[in-house]
Amino acid sequence: GRSTLLRTLAGCLAAQVDPDQAHLYVFDGGGALAALAALPHCGAVVTSAEPERVDRLLSRLTSELAARSRLLSTAGHSDLAEYRAAQPAGSRPPFLLVFVDRYDAFSAALEHVDGGRLIGQLQRLVRDGLAAGIRVVATGDRTLLTGRLGALAEDKIVLRMADRTDFALAGLHARAIPADMPNGRGFRMPDSDLLQVAVLSAQAQGAAENRALRQLAGRSVPAAGRPFRVDPLPLAISWAQALELPGPVGGILVGVGGDDLGQIRVDTPSLLVIGPPASGRSTALGVQAGSLAAAGTPLVLVTPRQSALADSLDPAAVLAHLTGTGAEAAEALATALAAARPAAIVVDDVELLTDTPLGNELVSRQRGLRDSGHRMLAAASGDSAASLRGLIPALAKGRCGLILEPASPADGTPFGTRLPVSVLAPGVPLRGALIHNGRVTAVQVPALPEVPADRAPRGADQAEGR
């Protein structure tokens, strides 16, 4: 009856508390609480199979804990209830209720992520959250009584155990245990009071209780102070769908992401994309270049070998397309940039340009990007990311890059950072880790629409640098 208990608590919250007075966040270790997301009180239901989303939710909650602690200290109040009593009705911070179902399974899945950082954040919420108005309700097996979380929790409900001797872990004597312990029957500690968990439906089954929760959600009145969201990243999204999402104006579109799912854009003179074969490097470049072209920036394409990049862009935006690597291509690049207002140089397979005349010209141009107003976008294979010569290390020094299908924390080494384990997504098409301004953000790169084959890019006469 552990999940039933949490559904009952959520149902009481929905029936008795306005959504702007208490917000709910759920870590669902067993998959039984997905229906809670329908409640207007609920900001997110995340599972242990979503470590990146778990990381974002825990980061938001720990940040909220720190902010509330500062607020209470500054205002001179001992806890949130006292602070709320002193505030007018429209400016009272809501209580935060955090559910963790099957903490044992949740902990086993995440205890090795970043050295146990996520589990440590969750335990901090239990330890320090009470005064700040954060209540954590965790369910689990017998290990919950012997672990650190059990030691931090003062209020415990002990339901039927698999082995009667396990009741001793909670301080209950075997003679106090009834011979018959039906579902939902348990003891509330430390007073050992016997209780029966209420149910939301007479059928007392998960499906029926989920229907009851959805009915309660439909009767709840939406409030202005909605809980913050922690949206999941889509497994795939189209270019058109990405453009419909909210986002900042200007900059380079890298993908979609964030707690409130939206466009992720960066304002930077250079950006390097790194990824394994078939990870979508050309698509990522096309998305970035296409966002600049939509704002009126002319493009200079450099593709030393066959690439789908040119076919993904509007030919009208392409000022020149260079496929050679020699001195003629270097001269053509200089001519194109001299004749254009600030342009974007877009380079695919940049590792093939190392120690070539065009590669050397690009390195020179990269050093003067901030003064010239031009931008440079480039993509390289993951194997070449450790190169010490050419354009790759020059771009990596800018500390702005996109790593596609990151598989190891060490994949961030070219940019001088170590990736959190929570953002790793090996084998997920067009999933990446964006490194910008010292932060790592998980993003989903949109798929580009196909451009008709009969639309050849303008500037094709310069394809070989002529």
Tab-separated table of C-alpha atoms in Angstrom:
chain	number	residue	atom	x	y	z
A	1	GLY	CA	0.000	0.000	0.000
A	2	ARG	CA	2.954	2.378	-0.298
A	3	SER	CA	1.951	3.918	-3.626
A	4	THR	CA	-1.688	3.942	-2.492
A	5	LEU	CA	-0.659	6.039	0.512
A	6	LEU	CA	1.013	8.605	-1.759
A	7	ARG	CA	-2.012	8.722	-4.082
A	8	THR	CA	-4.255	9.294	-1.067
A	9	LEU	CA	-2.062	12.152	0.168
A	10	ALA	CA	-2.127	13.697	-3.305
A	11	GLY	CA	-5.911	13.325	-3.458
A	12	CYS	CA	-6.291	15.062	-0.079
A	13	LEU	CA	-4.043	17.854	-1.323
A	14	ALA	CA	-6.153	18.298	-4.466
A	15	ALA	CA	-9.439	18.214	-2.542
A	16	GLN	CA	-8.534	20.464	0.390
A	17	VAL	CA	-5.723	22.834	-0.643
A	18	ASP	CA	-5.697	25.505	-3.343
A	19	PRO	CA	-2.976	25.015	-5.974
A	20	ASP	CA	-1.306	28.316	-5.099
A	21	GLN	CA	-0.893	27.246	-1.450
A	22	ALA	CA	1.034	24.004	-1.966
A	23	HIS	CA	2.982	22.571	-4.877
A	24	LEU	CA	3.784	18.907	-5.475
A	25	TYR	CA	6.846	17.280	-7.069
A	26	VAL	CA	7.166	13.530	-7.524
A	27	PHE	CA	10.117	11.158	-7.922
A	28	ASP	CA	8.404	8.017	-9.176
A	29	GLY	CA	10.625	4.999	-8.619
A	30	GLY	CA	7.983	2.434	-9.506
A	31	GLY	CA	5.904	4.038	-12.261
A	32	ALA	CA	2.691	4.057	-10.197
A	33	LEU	CA	2.281	7.827	-9.785
A	34	ALA	CA	2.168	9.150	-13.344
A	35	ALA	CA	-1.461	10.264	-12.884
A	36	LEU	CA	-0.381	12.838	-10.298
A	37	ALA	CA	0.939	14.995	-13.144
A	38	ALA	CA	-2.676	15.886	-13.990
A	39	LEU	CA	-3.124	17.767	-10.703
A	40	PRO	CA	-2.753	21.560	-10.987
A	41	HIS	CA	-0.646	21.393	-7.821
A	42	CYS	CA	1.938	19.149	-9.511
A	43	GLY	CA	4.955	20.617	-11.286
A	44	ALA	CA	6.641	17.388	-12.374
A	45	VAL	CA	6.617	13.608	-12.078
A	46	VAL	CA	10.069	12.237	-12.899
A	47	THR	CA	11.379	8.675	-12.931
A	48	SER	CA	14.770	7.150	-12.195
A	49	ALA	CA	15.074	6.432	-15.932
A	50	GLU	CA	15.364	10.218	-16.498
A	51	PRO	CA	18.573	11.160	-14.648
A	52	GLU	CA	18.919	14.433	-16.546
A	53	ARG	CA	15.410	15.480	-15.535
A	54	VAL	CA	15.941	14.261	-11.971
A	55	ASP	CA	19.062	16.435	-11.862
A	56	ARG	CA	17.131	19.495	-13.052
A	57	LEU	CA	14.325	18.981	-10.535
A	58	LEU	CA	16.671	18.437	-7.601
A	59	SER	CA	18.704	21.486	-8.642
A	60	ARG	CA	15.550	23.613	-8.689
A	61	LEU	CA	14.422	22.302	-5.305
A	62	THR	CA	17.807	22.813	-3.634
A	63	SER	CA	18.000	26.310	-5.126
A	64	GLU	CA	14.526	27.005	-3.743
A	65	LEU	CA	15.647	25.708	-0.347
A	66	ALA	CA	18.642	28.068	-0.347
A	67	ALA	CA	16.522	31.039	-1.473
A	68	ARG	CA	13.892	30.400	1.197
A	69	SER	CA	16.536	30.008	3.894
A	70	ARG	CA	17.963	33.406	2.967
A	71	LEU	CA	14.473	34.925	2.888
A	72	LEU	CA	13.594	33.641	6.364
A	73	SER	CA	16.931	34.760	7.775
A	74	THR	CA	16.570	38.260	6.322
A	75	ALA	CA	12.965	38.611	7.502
A	76	GLY	CA	13.768	37.269	10.951
A	77	HIS	CA	11.326	34.344	10.910
A	78	SER	CA	12.043	30.841	12.144
A	79	ASP	CA	10.012	28.938	9.537
A	80	LEU	CA	7.803	29.397	6.497
A	81	ALA	CA	4.530	29.111	8.414
A	82	GLU	CA	5.527	32.065	10.578
A	83	TYR	CA	6.651	34.035	7.523
A	84	ARG	CA	3.401	33.313	5.641
A	85	ALA	CA	1.327	34.478	8.621
A	86	ALA	CA	3.040	37.856	8.448
A	87	GLN	CA	2.506	38.332	4.697
A	88	PRO	CA	-0.561	39.534	2.755
A	89	ALA	CA	-2.579	36.850	0.979
A	90	GLY	CA	-1.083	37.397	-2.476
A	91	SER	CA	2.582	37.127	-1.505
A	92	ARG	CA	2.833	33.944	0.533
A	93	PRO	CA	5.290	31.352	-0.810
A	94	PRO	CA	3.619	27.947	-1.203
A	95	PHE	CA	4.561	24.892	0.783
A	96	LEU	CA	6.415	22.297	-1.319
A	97	LEU	CA	5.491	18.632	-1.023
A	98	VAL	CA	7.996	16.143	-2.446
A	99	PHE	CA	7.060	12.473	-2.988
A	100	VAL	CA	9.667	9.756	-3.462
A	101	ASP	CA	8.081	6.401	-4.273
A	102	ARG	CA	10.281	3.304	-3.920
A	103	TYR	CA	13.283	5.188	-2.616
A	104	ASP	CA	15.289	1.942	-2.579
A	105	ALA	CA	14.924	1.493	-6.352
A	106	PHE	CA	15.408	5.206	-6.945
A	107	SER	CA	18.585	5.278	-4.879
A	108	ALA	CA	20.020	2.167	-6.545
A	109	ALA	CA	19.543	3.717	-9.982
A	110	LEU	CA	21.097	7.083	-9.110
A	111	GLU	CA	23.564	6.553	-6.263
A	112	HIS	CA	26.516	6.360	-8.661
A	113	VAL	CA	25.571	9.456	-10.666
A	114	ASP	CA	28.263	12.083	-10.061
A	115	GLY	CA	29.439	10.337	-6.922
A	116	GLY	CA	26.008	10.248	-5.291
A	117	ARG	CA	25.368	13.982	-5.771
A	118	LEU	CA	21.665	13.526	-6.579
A	119	ILE	CA	20.986	11.332	-3.554
A	120	GLY	CA	22.868	13.831	-1.392
A	121	GLN	CA	20.650	16.656	-2.670
A	122	LEU	CA	17.526	14.658	-1.863
A	123	GLN	CA	18.765	13.910	1.652
A	124	ARG	CA	19.516	17.609	2.138
A	125	LEU	CA	15.870	18.420	1.362
A	126	VAL	CA	14.823	16.052	4.145
A	127	ARG	CA	17.427	17.374	6.585
A	128	ASP	CA	17.058	21.118	6.005
A	129	GLY	CA	13.726	21.571	4.258
A	130	LEU	CA	11.314	21.542	7.188
A	131	ALA	CA	11.759	25.162	8.245
A	132	ALA	CA	11.671	26.277	4.603
A	133	GLY	CA	8.261	24.683	4.071
A	134	ILE	CA	9.513	21.647	2.159
A	135	ARG	CA	8.023	18.306	3.194
A	136	VAL	CA	9.416	15.031	1.831
A	137	VAL	CA	7.397	11.794	1.900
A	138	ALA	CA	9.424	8.738	0.898
A	139	THR	CA	8.338	5.112	0.591
A	140	GLY	CA	10.596	2.098	0.376
A	141	ASP	CA	11.439	-1.364	1.639
A	142	ARG	CA	13.157	-2.353	4.885
A	143	THR	CA	16.395	-0.651	3.829
A	144	LEU	CA	14.689	2.717	4.230
A	145	LEU	CA	14.601	2.125	7.996
A	146	THR	CA	18.327	1.423	8.232
A	147	GLY	CA	19.626	4.019	5.755
A	148	ARG	CA	20.482	7.681	6.156
A	149	LEU	CA	17.075	8.884	4.975
A	150	GLY	CA	15.326	6.810	7.646
A	151	ALA	CA	17.526	8.373	10.311
A	152	LEU	CA	16.622	11.872	9.102
A	153	ALA	CA	12.846	11.274	9.108
A	154	GLU	CA	11.137	11.675	12.489
A	155	ASP	CA	7.660	10.570	11.360
A	156	LYS	CA	7.356	7.018	10.035
A	157	ILE	CA	4.515	4.748	8.954
A	158	VAL	CA	5.395	1.046	8.940
A	159	LEU	CA	3.104	-1.015	6.706
A	160	ARG	CA	3.055	-4.801	6.396
A	161	MET	CA	6.595	-6.175	6.085
A	162	ALA	CA	7.666	-9.208	4.078
A	163	ASP	CA	9.236	-10.737	7.194
A	164	ARG	CA	7.676	-10.168	10.611
A	165	THR	CA	11.134	-9.868	12.161
A	166	ASP	CA	11.707	-6.731	10.041
A	167	PHE	CA	9.312	-4.800	12.296
A	168	ALA	CA	12.085	-4.807	14.895
A	169	LEU	CA	14.033	-2.393	12.669
A	170	ALA	CA	11.373	0.203	13.494
A	171	GLY	CA	11.426	-0.595	17.202
A	172	LEU	CA	8.259	-2.703	17.147
A	173	HIS	CA	8.101	-5.856	19.264
A	174	ALA	CA	6.891	-8.987	17.473
A	175	ARG	CA	4.099	-9.504	20.018
A	176	ALA	CA	2.593	-6.117	19.064
A	177	ILE	CA	2.118	-7.153	15.424
A	178	PRO	CA	-1.421	-8.380	14.592
A	179	ALA	CA	-1.655	-11.793	13.005
A	180	ASP	CA	-3.552	-10.289	10.079
A	181	MET	CA	-2.064	-7.206	8.400
A	182	PRO	CA	-4.227	-6.312	5.354
A	183	ASN	CA	-3.103	-3.852	2.680
A	184	GLY	CA	-2.803	-0.344	4.057
A	185	ARG	CA	-2.668	-1.447	7.713
A	186	GLY	CA	0.333	-0.113	9.597
A	187	PHE	CA	1.857	1.607	12.602
A	188	ARG	CA	2.617	5.279	12.951
A	189	MET	CA	5.870	5.781	14.790
A	190	PRO	CA	7.185	6.681	17.280
A	191	ASP	CA	3.938	6.134	19.246
A	192	SER	CA	3.151	2.767	17.577
A	193	ASP	CA	-0.442	3.821	16.854
A	194	LEU	CA	-2.250	1.392	14.544
A	195	LEU	CA	-3.773	2.984	11.428
A	196	GLN	CA	-5.474	2.110	8.149
A	197	VAL	CA	-4.597	4.053	5.003
A	198	ALA	CA	-7.633	5.549	3.267
A	199	VAL	CA	-8.196	4.926	-0.434
A	200	LEU	CA	-9.537	7.203	-3.160
A	201	SER	CA	-11.698	4.524	-4.788
A	202	ALA	CA	-13.821	1.725	-3.399
A	203	GLN	CA	-12.032	-0.659	-5.766
A	204	ALA	CA	-8.668	0.215	-4.148
A	205	GLN	CA	-6.841	-0.504	-7.380
A	206	GLY	CA	-4.267	1.641	-9.143
A	207	ALA	CA	-6.321	2.266	-12.290
A	208	ALA	CA	-9.438	3.255	-10.314
A	209	GLU	CA	-7.454	5.540	-8.015
A	210	ASN	CA	-5.806	7.205	-11.009
A	211	ARG	CA	-9.266	7.907	-12.449
A	212	ALA	CA	-10.272	9.436	-9.124
A	213	LEU	CA	-7.170	11.631	-9.177
A	214	ARG	CA	-7.985	12.859	-12.683
A	215	GLN	CA	-11.527	13.686	-11.558
A	216	LEU	CA	-10.137	15.667	-8.634
A	217	ALA	CA	-7.798	17.461	-11.013
A	218	GLY	CA	-10.720	18.418	-13.216
A	219	ARG	CA	-12.568	19.954	-10.266
A	220	SER	CA	-9.563	21.937	-9.014
A	221	VAL	CA	-9.485	25.624	-9.822
A	222	PRO	CA	-6.270	26.651	-11.643
A	223	ALA	CA	-4.303	29.266	-9.737
A	224	ALA	CA	-2.058	32.099	-10.831
A	225	GLY	CA	0.843	30.755	-8.781
A	226	ARG	CA	1.372	27.555	-10.723
A	227	PRO	CA	4.303	25.319	-9.704
A	228	PHE	CA	7.509	25.587	-11.687
A	229	ARG	CA	7.781	22.959	-14.404
A	230	VAL	CA	10.549	20.522	-15.216
A	231	ASP	CA	9.547	19.415	-18.700
A	232	PRO	CA	11.023	16.266	-20.265
A	233	LEU	CA	13.210	16.532	-23.333
A	234	PRO	CA	11.471	15.160	-26.436
A	235	LEU	CA	13.092	12.155	-28.071
A	236	ALA	CA	12.618	13.901	-31.418
A	237	ILE	CA	11.327	17.260	-32.623
A	238	SER	CA	11.012	18.860	-36.034
A	239	TRP	CA	12.405	22.225	-37.098
A	240	ALA	CA	8.885	23.642	-37.371
A	241	GLN	CA	7.901	22.394	-33.915
A	242	ALA	CA	11.059	23.872	-32.394
A	243	LEU	CA	10.343	27.285	-33.888
A	244	GLU	CA	6.862	27.256	-32.333
A	245	LEU	CA	8.347	26.999	-28.836
A	246	PRO	CA	9.147	30.149	-26.842
A	247	GLY	CA	12.706	31.370	-26.702
A	248	PRO	CA	14.987	34.384	-26.681
A	249	VAL	CA	15.218	36.679	-29.680
A	250	GLY	CA	18.366	36.451	-31.776
A	251	GLY	CA	21.439	34.340	-31.279
A	252	ILE	CA	22.168	30.860	-32.610
A	253	LEU	CA	19.496	28.197	-32.218
A	254	VAL	CA	21.185	25.067	-30.835
A	255	GLY	CA	18.150	22.983	-29.915
A	256	VAL	CA	15.304	22.773	-27.432
A	257	GLY	CA	15.449	22.136	-23.702
A	258	GLY	CA	15.152	23.748	-20.312
A	259	ASP	CA	12.651	23.299	-17.492
A	260	ASP	CA	9.969	25.164	-19.436
A	261	LEU	CA	10.643	23.465	-22.747
A	262	GLY	CA	11.727	26.105	-25.211
A	263	GLN	CA	14.357	27.151	-27.714
A	264	ILE	CA	17.947	27.131	-26.482
A	265	ARG	CA	19.899	29.907	-28.209
A	266	VAL	CA	23.401	31.221	-27.565
A	267	ASP	CA	24.998	34.510	-28.529
A	268	THR	CA	28.599	33.624	-29.315
A	269	PRO	CA	31.130	34.367	-32.071
A	270	SER	CA	32.068	30.689	-32.443
A	271	LEU	CA	30.597	27.291	-31.720
A	272	LEU	CA	32.100	23.823	-32.168
A	273	VAL	CA	29.991	20.684	-32.614
A	274	ILE	CA	31.581	17.344	-31.709
A	275	GLY	CA	30.047	13.920	-32.099
A	276	PRO	CA	30.575	10.321	-33.220
A	277	PRO	CA	29.822	9.192	-36.787
A	278	ALA	CA	26.144	9.444	-37.793
A	279	SER	CA	25.303	11.456	-34.666
A	280	GLY	CA	23.865	14.369	-36.677
A	281	ARG	CA	26.749	16.840	-36.768
A	282	SER	CA	25.698	18.190	-40.167
A	283	THR	CA	22.099	18.480	-38.961
A	284	ALA	CA	23.202	20.424	-35.878
A	285	LEU	CA	25.243	22.755	-38.065
A	286	GLY	CA	22.269	23.166	-40.387
A	287	VAL	CA	20.013	24.141	-37.474
A	288	GLN	CA	22.514	26.703	-36.224
A	289	ALA	CA	23.235	28.123	-39.663
A	290	GLY	CA	19.556	28.140	-40.592
A	291	SER	CA	18.684	30.200	-37.510
A	292	LEU	CA	21.298	32.804	-38.488
A	293	ALA	CA	20.151	32.793	-42.121
A	294	ALA	CA	16.560	33.392	-40.976
A	295	ALA	CA	17.818	36.555	-39.261
A	296	GLY	CA	19.443	37.755	-42.479
A	297	THR	CA	23.035	36.605	-41.918
A	298	PRO	CA	24.714	35.408	-45.142
A	299	LEU	CA	26.436	32.037	-45.004
A	300	VAL	CA	29.784	30.846	-46.299
A	301	LEU	CA	29.830	27.042	-46.366
A	302	VAL	CA	33.023	24.975	-46.190
A	303	THR	CA	32.600	21.241	-46.816
A	304	PRO	CA	35.898	19.493	-47.671
A	305	ARG	CA	34.022	16.279	-48.394
A	306	GLN	CA	30.471	15.401	-49.375
A	307	SER	CA	28.060	16.730	-46.759
A	308	ALA	CA	24.315	17.051	-46.373
A	309	LEU	CA	24.803	20.524	-44.911
A	310	ALA	CA	24.301	22.467	-48.169
A	311	ASP	CA	21.130	20.542	-49.000
A	312	SER	CA	19.586	21.486	-45.655
A	313	LEU	CA	19.874	25.252	-46.149
A	314	ASP	CA	18.029	27.812	-48.221
A	315	PRO	CA	20.235	28.461	-51.297
A	316	ALA	CA	19.344	32.152	-51.197
A	317	ALA	CA	21.215	32.468	-47.888
A	318	VAL	CA	24.434	30.862	-49.156
A	319	LEU	CA	26.959	33.458	-50.260
A	320	ALA	CA	29.642	30.913	-51.209
A	321	HIS	CA	30.197	27.188	-50.941
A	322	LEU	CA	33.806	26.029	-50.776
A	323	THR	CA	34.773	22.382	-51.160
A	324	GLY	CA	38.493	22.746	-51.865
A	325	THR	CA	41.191	23.108	-49.215
A	326	GLY	CA	44.036	24.755	-51.139
A	327	ALA	CA	45.233	28.303	-51.700
A	328	GLU	CA	42.471	29.054	-54.200
A	329	ALA	CA	39.834	28.160	-51.601
A	330	ALA	CA	41.586	30.369	-49.042
A	331	GLU	CA	41.531	33.292	-51.488
A	332	ALA	CA	37.874	32.650	-52.291
A	333	LEU	CA	37.041	32.737	-48.572
A	334	ALA	CA	38.820	36.069	-48.137
A	335	THR	CA	37.022	37.501	-51.189
A	336	ALA	CA	33.598	36.344	-49.995
A	337	LEU	CA	34.070	37.779	-46.512
A	338	ALA	CA	35.415	41.079	-47.831
A	339	ALA	CA	32.341	41.557	-49.994
A	340	ALA	CA	29.785	40.669	-47.299
A	341	ARG	CA	28.456	42.293	-44.193
A	342	PRO	CA	29.112	40.178	-41.073
A	343	ALA	CA	28.635	36.599	-42.225
A	344	ALA	CA	28.608	33.136	-40.675
A	345	ILE	CA	31.351	30.739	-41.741
A	346	VAL	CA	29.965	27.215	-41.455
A	347	VAL	CA	32.532	24.408	-41.605
A	348	ASP	CA	31.709	20.703	-41.707
A	349	ASP	CA	34.336	17.970	-41.174
A	350	VAL	CA	36.756	20.573	-39.879
A	351	GLU	CA	39.389	17.937	-39.043
A	352	LEU	CA	40.106	17.556	-42.775
A	353	LEU	CA	41.357	21.156	-42.940
A	354	THR	CA	44.266	20.794	-40.525
A	355	ASP	CA	47.565	22.035	-42.055
A	356	THR	CA	45.911	23.137	-45.323
A	357	PRO	CA	45.936	26.664	-46.770
A	358	LEU	CA	42.180	27.022	-46.189
A	359	GLY	CA	42.498	25.631	-42.679
A	360	ASN	CA	45.245	28.120	-41.839
A	361	GLU	CA	43.130	30.970	-43.242
A	362	LEU	CA	40.193	29.864	-41.084
A	363	VAL	CA	42.398	29.778	-37.967
A	364	SER	CA	43.475	33.345	-38.732
A	365	ARG	CA	39.853	34.395	-39.240
A	366	GLN	CA	38.798	32.700	-36.004
A	367	ARG	CA	41.260	34.781	-33.993
A	368	GLY	CA	39.701	37.989	-35.276
A	369	LEU	CA	36.019	37.059	-35.027
A	370	ARG	CA	35.125	39.521	-32.282
A	371	ASP	CA	36.612	42.445	-34.215
A	372	SER	CA	35.258	41.459	-37.640
A	373	GLY	CA	31.674	40.705	-36.539
A	374	HIS	CA	31.712	37.384	-38.400
A	375	ARG	CA	30.671	34.139	-36.707
A	376	MET	CA	32.130	30.660	-37.138
A	377	LEU	CA	30.286	27.381	-36.710
A	378	ALA	CA	32.150	24.112	-37.165
A	379	ALA	CA	31.670	20.380	-36.692
A	380	ALA	CA	34.296	17.722	-36.046
A	381	SER	CA	34.308	14.003	-35.332
A	382	GLY	CA	34.751	12.965	-31.730
A	383	ASP	CA	37.995	11.165	-32.545
A	384	SER	CA	39.598	14.403	-33.728
A	385	ALA	CA	38.455	16.500	-30.769
A	386	ALA	CA	41.759	15.991	-28.967
A	387	SER	CA	43.739	17.503	-31.854
A	388	LEU	CA	46.380	20.004	-30.782
A	389	ARG	CA	46.676	21.734	-34.147
A	390	GLY	CA	44.389	23.597	-36.481
A	391	LEU	CA	40.925	25.018	-36.079
A	392	ILE	CA	39.545	22.515	-33.538
A	393	PRO	CA	41.629	23.615	-30.511
A	394	ALA	CA	41.233	27.263	-31.551
A	395	LEU	CA	37.441	26.938	-31.473
A	396	ALA	CA	37.452	24.838	-28.294
A	397	LYS	CA	39.207	27.677	-26.459
A	398	GLY	CA	36.014	29.672	-26.857
A	399	ARG	CA	34.399	27.277	-24.323
A	400	CYS	CA	31.207	27.090	-26.358
A	401	GLY	CA	30.305	23.791	-27.925
A	402	LEU	CA	27.742	21.081	-28.506
A	403	ILE	CA	28.620	17.446	-27.809
A	404	LEU	CA	26.254	15.065	-29.573
A	405	GLU	CA	25.360	11.691	-28.038
A	406	PRO	CA	27.711	12.233	-25.075
A	407	ALA	CA	28.799	8.879	-23.692
A	408	SER	CA	31.381	9.779	-21.035
A	409	PRO	CA	32.028	12.654	-18.614
A	410	ALA	CA	35.407	12.997	-20.334
A	411	ASP	CA	33.684	14.020	-23.590
A	412	GLY	CA	33.687	17.584	-22.274
A	413	THR	CA	37.496	17.668	-21.976
A	414	PRO	CA	38.093	19.694	-25.198
A	415	PHE	CA	36.077	22.517	-23.624
A	416	GLY	CA	37.805	22.281	-20.263
A	417	THR	CA	34.871	20.761	-18.411
A	418	ARG	CA	33.625	17.409	-17.172
A	419	LEU	CA	30.100	16.435	-18.163
A	420	PRO	CA	27.628	15.434	-15.441
A	421	VAL	CA	26.632	11.797	-15.760
A	422	SER	CA	22.991	12.898	-15.845
A	423	VAL	CA	23.358	14.465	-19.332
A	424	LEU	CA	24.959	11.417	-20.955
A	425	ALA	CA	22.815	10.043	-23.782
A	426	PRO	CA	24.754	7.561	-25.913
A	427	GLY	CA	22.760	6.361	-28.894
A	428	VAL	CA	19.953	8.954	-28.580
A	429	PRO	CA	19.709	10.618	-32.017
A	430	LEU	CA	20.373	14.383	-32.006
A	431	ARG	CA	20.609	14.535	-28.189
A	432	GLY	CA	23.439	16.740	-27.040
A	433	ALA	CA	25.135	18.543	-24.176
A	434	LEU	CA	25.588	22.274	-24.716
A	435	ILE	CA	28.530	23.900	-22.952
A	436	HIS	CA	28.221	27.684	-22.683
A	437	ASN	CA	29.287	30.195	-20.046
A	438	GLY	CA	30.465	27.390	-17.789
A	439	ARG	CA	27.096	25.645	-17.768
A	440	VAL	CA	26.112	22.290	-19.243
A	441	THR	CA	22.583	22.007	-20.660
A	442	ALA	CA	20.973	18.948	-22.213
A	443	VAL	CA	19.344	19.790	-25.546
A	444	GLN	CA	17.484	18.025	-28.322
A	445	VAL	CA	18.516	19.185	-31.785
A	446	PRO	CA	15.554	19.461	-34.167
A	447	ALA	CA	15.460	17.530	-37.422
A	448	LEU	CA	15.688	19.745	-40.485
A	449	PRO	CA	13.139	19.692	-43.318
A	450	GLU	CA	14.373	18.329	-46.591
A	451	VAL	CA	15.234	20.868	-49.288
A	452	PRO	CA	14.249	19.874	-52.861
A	453	ALA	CA	17.225	18.451	-54.753
A	454	ASP	CA	16.787	20.861	-57.689
A	455	ARG	CA	17.607	23.871	-55.489
A	456	ALA	CA	21.395	24.209	-55.866
A	457	PRO	CA	23.101	26.605	-53.480
A	458	ARG	CA	24.018	29.992	-54.846
A	459	GLY	CA	27.750	30.538	-55.131
A	460	ALA	CA	28.339	27.063	-56.583
A	461	ASP	CA	30.867	28.583	-58.992
A	462	GLN	CA	33.172	28.922	-55.977
A	463	ALA	CA	32.806	25.303	-54.956
A	464	GLU	CA	36.436	24.530	-55.686
A	465	GLY	CA	37.697	27.897	-54.565
A	466	ARG	CA	37.670	29.446	-58.048
